């Protein structure tokens, strides 16, 4: 159709305008969405745990939580540990070993934290899944993803989006963040997705 290019340009302009007009959250609103600085860690797939049973080396050892969140302990069999705290994991292993030992004394420690993952997409050097030993703040995620190359000196990156689950889309003011306002340095949650828009998305050009 003769006007297809014009319609496409109009849709692109409208999409860009929606991006520019999406409200940024205030520091007070961001504070309500921030992860605790010292949350209770819950085990997840990929974590490496050490199970020690006092006086029972035959059932002690390291385990990696599989995609199903389970480990396999000798005698006890499969034990589901996903989303459990270390104390809850200890109780779960003790319960599984109870038929074989009298009052087994179990300790569970985390040797490698790998399930604390944040995915970074968009205009960064190292897009993909980043792993942290602790819930990172936004500036740590951006630093780990690499520098953001300047594709257009006339364009300035002013915001980034954080996708949290299927229900929350959080727009953060990066200008305030890089200017040193700690209120915008949001602490991330496990599984967050950070999107860095291309520099071309920060401005709108209407031609013709």
Short mmCIF file of C-alpha atoms in Angstrom, two decimals:
data_model
loop_
_atom_site.label_atom_id
_atom_site.label_comp_id
_atom_site.label_asym_id
_atom_site.label_seq_id
_atom_site.Cartn_x
_atom_site.Cartn_y
_atom_site.Cartn_z
CA UNK A 1 0.00 0.00 0.00
CA UNK A 2 1.27 3.52 -0.78
CA UNK A 3 0.96 4.71 2.82
CA UNK A 4 2.45 1.64 4.52
CA UNK A 5 5.82 3.37 5.12
CA UNK A 6 4.07 6.42 6.55
CA UNK A 7 1.98 4.23 8.88
CA UNK A 8 5.08 2.39 10.04
CA UNK A 9 6.86 5.69 10.74
CA UNK A 10 3.82 6.91 12.67
CA UNK A 11 3.75 3.74 14.80
CA UNK A 12 7.46 4.14 15.56
CA UNK A 13 6.96 7.77 16.60
CA UNK A 14 4.04 6.81 18.85
CA UNK A 15 6.06 3.99 20.45
CA UNK A 16 8.94 6.37 21.08
CA UNK A 17 6.58 8.95 22.57
CA UNK A 18 5.13 6.30 24.91
CA UNK A 19 8.68 5.43 25.99
CA UNK A 20 9.48 9.11 26.68
CA UNK A 21 6.27 9.75 28.58
CA UNK A 22 6.37 6.62 30.77
CA UNK A 23 6.58 8.04 34.31
CA UNK A 24 9.75 7.50 36.29
CA UNK A 25 9.29 6.33 39.86
CA UNK A 26 10.11 8.65 42.73
CA UNK A 27 12.70 7.72 45.37
CA UNK A 28 9.87 6.96 47.79
CA UNK A 29 8.21 4.59 45.31
CA UNK A 30 11.53 2.87 44.58
CA UNK A 31 12.14 2.33 48.29
CA UNK A 32 8.97 0.22 48.45
CA UNK A 33 10.28 -2.05 45.69
CA UNK A 34 13.81 -2.48 47.01
CA UNK A 35 15.12 -5.85 48.15
CA UNK A 36 16.38 -6.07 51.72
CA UNK A 37 20.10 -5.43 52.06
CA UNK A 38 20.41 -8.63 54.10
CA UNK A 39 17.58 -10.92 52.98
CA UNK A 40 17.08 -14.47 54.19
CA UNK A 41 18.76 -16.44 51.44
CA UNK A 42 16.68 -19.16 49.84
CA UNK A 43 18.35 -21.91 47.89
CA UNK A 44 17.90 -22.11 44.15
CA UNK A 45 18.94 -24.20 41.16
CA UNK A 46 22.69 -24.16 40.58
CA UNK A 47 23.66 -23.44 44.19
CA UNK A 48 26.41 -25.65 45.59
CA UNK A 49 25.66 -26.86 49.12
CA UNK A 50 27.70 -28.84 51.60
CA UNK A 51 25.82 -31.43 53.66
CA UNK A 52 27.66 -32.71 56.73
CA UNK A 53 26.24 -35.45 58.93
CA UNK A 54 28.16 -35.73 62.20
CA UNK A 55 30.07 -39.03 62.35
CA UNK A 56 28.64 -40.16 59.00
CA UNK A 57 31.16 -39.31 56.24
CA UNK A 58 29.47 -41.81 53.93
CA UNK A 59 26.47 -39.51 53.55
CA UNK A 60 28.31 -36.19 53.76
CA UNK A 61 29.51 -34.20 50.77
CA UNK A 62 28.90 -31.45 48.22
CA UNK A 63 25.80 -31.26 46.09
CA UNK A 64 24.58 -29.02 43.27
CA UNK A 65 20.88 -28.19 43.25
CA UNK A 66 19.55 -29.43 39.93
CA UNK A 67 17.00 -27.65 37.70
CA UNK A 68 14.29 -29.28 39.80
CA UNK A 69 15.81 -27.86 43.00
CA UNK A 70 16.72 -31.26 44.42
CA UNK A 71 19.89 -32.94 45.63
CA UNK A 72 20.54 -36.65 46.01
CA UNK A 73 21.87 -37.74 49.41
CA UNK A 74 23.15 -41.31 49.89
CA UNK A 75 20.52 -43.46 51.65
CA UNK A 76 18.13 -40.51 51.91
CA UNK A 77 17.58 -40.23 48.17
CA UNK A 78 16.25 -37.06 46.54
CA UNK A 79 15.69 -34.10 48.85
CA UNK A 80 13.89 -30.97 47.60
CA UNK A 81 15.72 -27.85 48.80
CA UNK A 82 14.61 -25.17 46.35
CA UNK A 83 13.32 -22.00 48.04
CA UNK A 84 14.31 -23.32 51.47
CA UNK A 85 16.50 -21.46 53.94
CA UNK A 86 19.60 -23.22 55.24
CA UNK A 87 17.78 -24.08 58.46
CA UNK A 88 14.82 -25.49 56.54
CA UNK A 89 17.21 -27.44 54.30
CA UNK A 90 18.92 -28.93 57.36
CA UNK A 91 15.57 -30.07 58.74
CA UNK A 92 14.60 -31.59 55.37
CA UNK A 93 17.81 -33.64 55.17
CA UNK A 94 17.49 -34.76 58.80
CA UNK A 95 13.92 -35.92 58.16
CA UNK A 96 15.02 -37.97 55.16
CA UNK A 97 17.87 -39.59 57.13
CA UNK A 98 15.79 -40.31 60.25
CA UNK A 99 14.74 -43.82 59.11
CA UNK A 100 18.40 -44.81 58.80
CA UNK A 101 20.11 -43.10 61.77
CA UNK A 102 19.12 -42.27 65.34
CA UNK A 103 18.85 -38.50 65.68
CA UNK A 104 21.21 -37.58 62.81
CA UNK A 105 22.98 -34.25 63.34
CA UNK A 106 23.08 -32.40 60.04
CA UNK A 107 24.56 -29.08 58.96
CA UNK A 108 23.93 -27.48 55.56
CA UNK A 109 26.18 -24.73 54.22
CA UNK A 110 26.22 -22.87 50.92
CA UNK A 111 29.59 -23.00 49.19
CA UNK A 112 28.64 -21.26 45.93
CA UNK A 113 25.77 -18.84 45.44
CA UNK A 114 24.80 -19.09 41.80
CA UNK A 115 21.02 -18.74 41.81
CA UNK A 116 21.18 -15.00 42.62
CA UNK A 117 20.80 -14.09 38.96
CA UNK A 118 19.93 -10.88 37.16
CA UNK A 119 19.47 -10.76 33.37
CA UNK A 120 20.69 -7.70 31.47
CA UNK A 121 19.43 -6.87 27.99
CA UNK A 122 19.98 -3.99 25.59
CA UNK A 123 22.87 -1.59 25.02
CA UNK A 124 25.62 -3.18 27.10
CA UNK A 125 28.85 -5.02 26.32
CA UNK A 126 27.93 -8.22 28.15
CA UNK A 127 24.23 -8.87 27.85
CA UNK A 128 22.91 -12.04 29.43
CA UNK A 129 22.61 -13.67 32.84
CA UNK A 130 24.83 -12.28 35.60
CA UNK A 131 25.38 -14.14 38.86
CA UNK A 132 26.01 -12.52 42.23
CA UNK A 133 26.82 -13.85 45.69
CA UNK A 134 24.44 -11.27 47.19
CA UNK A 135 21.44 -9.24 46.03
CA UNK A 136 23.22 -6.56 43.94
CA UNK A 137 22.30 -2.91 43.63
CA UNK A 138 21.55 -1.48 40.19
CA UNK A 139 24.95 0.18 39.77
CA UNK A 140 26.67 -3.18 40.42
CA UNK A 141 24.56 -4.81 37.71
CA UNK A 142 25.39 -2.05 35.21
CA UNK A 143 29.09 -2.27 36.06
CA UNK A 144 29.14 -6.07 35.66
CA UNK A 145 27.37 -5.79 32.30
CA UNK A 146 30.12 -3.53 30.97
CA UNK A 147 30.31 0.02 29.70
CA UNK A 148 27.41 1.42 27.74
CA UNK A 149 28.88 2.55 24.38
CA UNK A 150 27.89 5.98 23.08
CA UNK A 151 26.32 5.27 19.70
CA UNK A 152 25.12 8.81 19.14
CA UNK A 153 26.78 11.78 20.86
CA UNK A 154 23.58 13.76 20.46
CA UNK A 155 21.55 11.19 22.40
CA UNK A 156 21.72 10.78 26.15
CA UNK A 157 20.72 7.71 28.10
CA UNK A 158 18.27 8.86 30.73
CA UNK A 159 16.47 5.76 31.99
CA UNK A 160 16.49 1.98 32.25
CA UNK A 161 13.73 -0.52 32.86
CA UNK A 162 13.60 -3.28 35.45
CA UNK A 163 11.18 -6.11 34.72
CA UNK A 164 10.18 -7.95 37.87
CA UNK A 165 8.10 -11.04 37.21
CA UNK A 166 5.16 -10.62 34.85
CA UNK A 167 3.43 -7.79 36.64
CA UNK A 168 5.97 -5.06 37.39
CA UNK A 169 7.85 -2.76 35.02
CA UNK A 170 10.00 -0.26 36.90
CA UNK A 171 11.52 2.74 35.12
CA UNK A 172 14.56 4.19 36.89
CA UNK A 173 16.03 7.66 36.34
CA UNK A 174 19.64 6.95 35.40
CA UNK A 175 20.58 10.63 35.35
CA UNK A 176 19.87 10.87 39.05
CA UNK A 177 21.67 7.58 39.65
CA UNK A 178 24.92 8.60 37.93
CA UNK A 179 24.74 11.99 39.61
CA UNK A 180 25.14 10.20 42.93
CA UNK A 181 21.60 10.01 44.33
CA UNK A 182 21.59 6.73 46.33
CA UNK A 183 17.78 6.58 46.32
CA UNK A 184 17.89 5.47 42.68
CA UNK A 185 20.45 2.72 43.31
CA UNK A 186 17.71 0.11 43.70
CA UNK A 187 18.67 -3.22 45.26
CA UNK A 188 17.68 -5.97 42.86
CA UNK A 189 15.68 -9.11 43.49
CA UNK A 190 16.57 -12.61 42.29
CA UNK A 191 15.37 -13.04 38.71
CA UNK A 192 15.07 -9.34 37.82
CA UNK A 193 15.58 -8.33 34.18
CA UNK A 194 17.32 -5.01 33.47
CA UNK A 195 16.79 -3.45 30.04
CA UNK A 196 19.11 -0.69 28.80
CA UNK A 197 17.46 1.06 25.84
CA UNK A 198 19.44 2.00 22.76
CA UNK A 199 20.57 5.60 22.55
CA UNK A 200 18.28 6.08 19.55
CA UNK A 201 15.32 5.41 21.85
CA UNK A 202 16.03 8.47 23.95
CA UNK A 203 14.98 10.97 21.31
CA UNK A 204 12.26 11.28 18.69
CA UNK A 205 12.82 12.60 15.16
CA UNK A 206 9.84 13.44 12.94
CA UNK A 207 10.79 13.68 9.28
CA UNK A 208 8.82 14.56 6.17
#
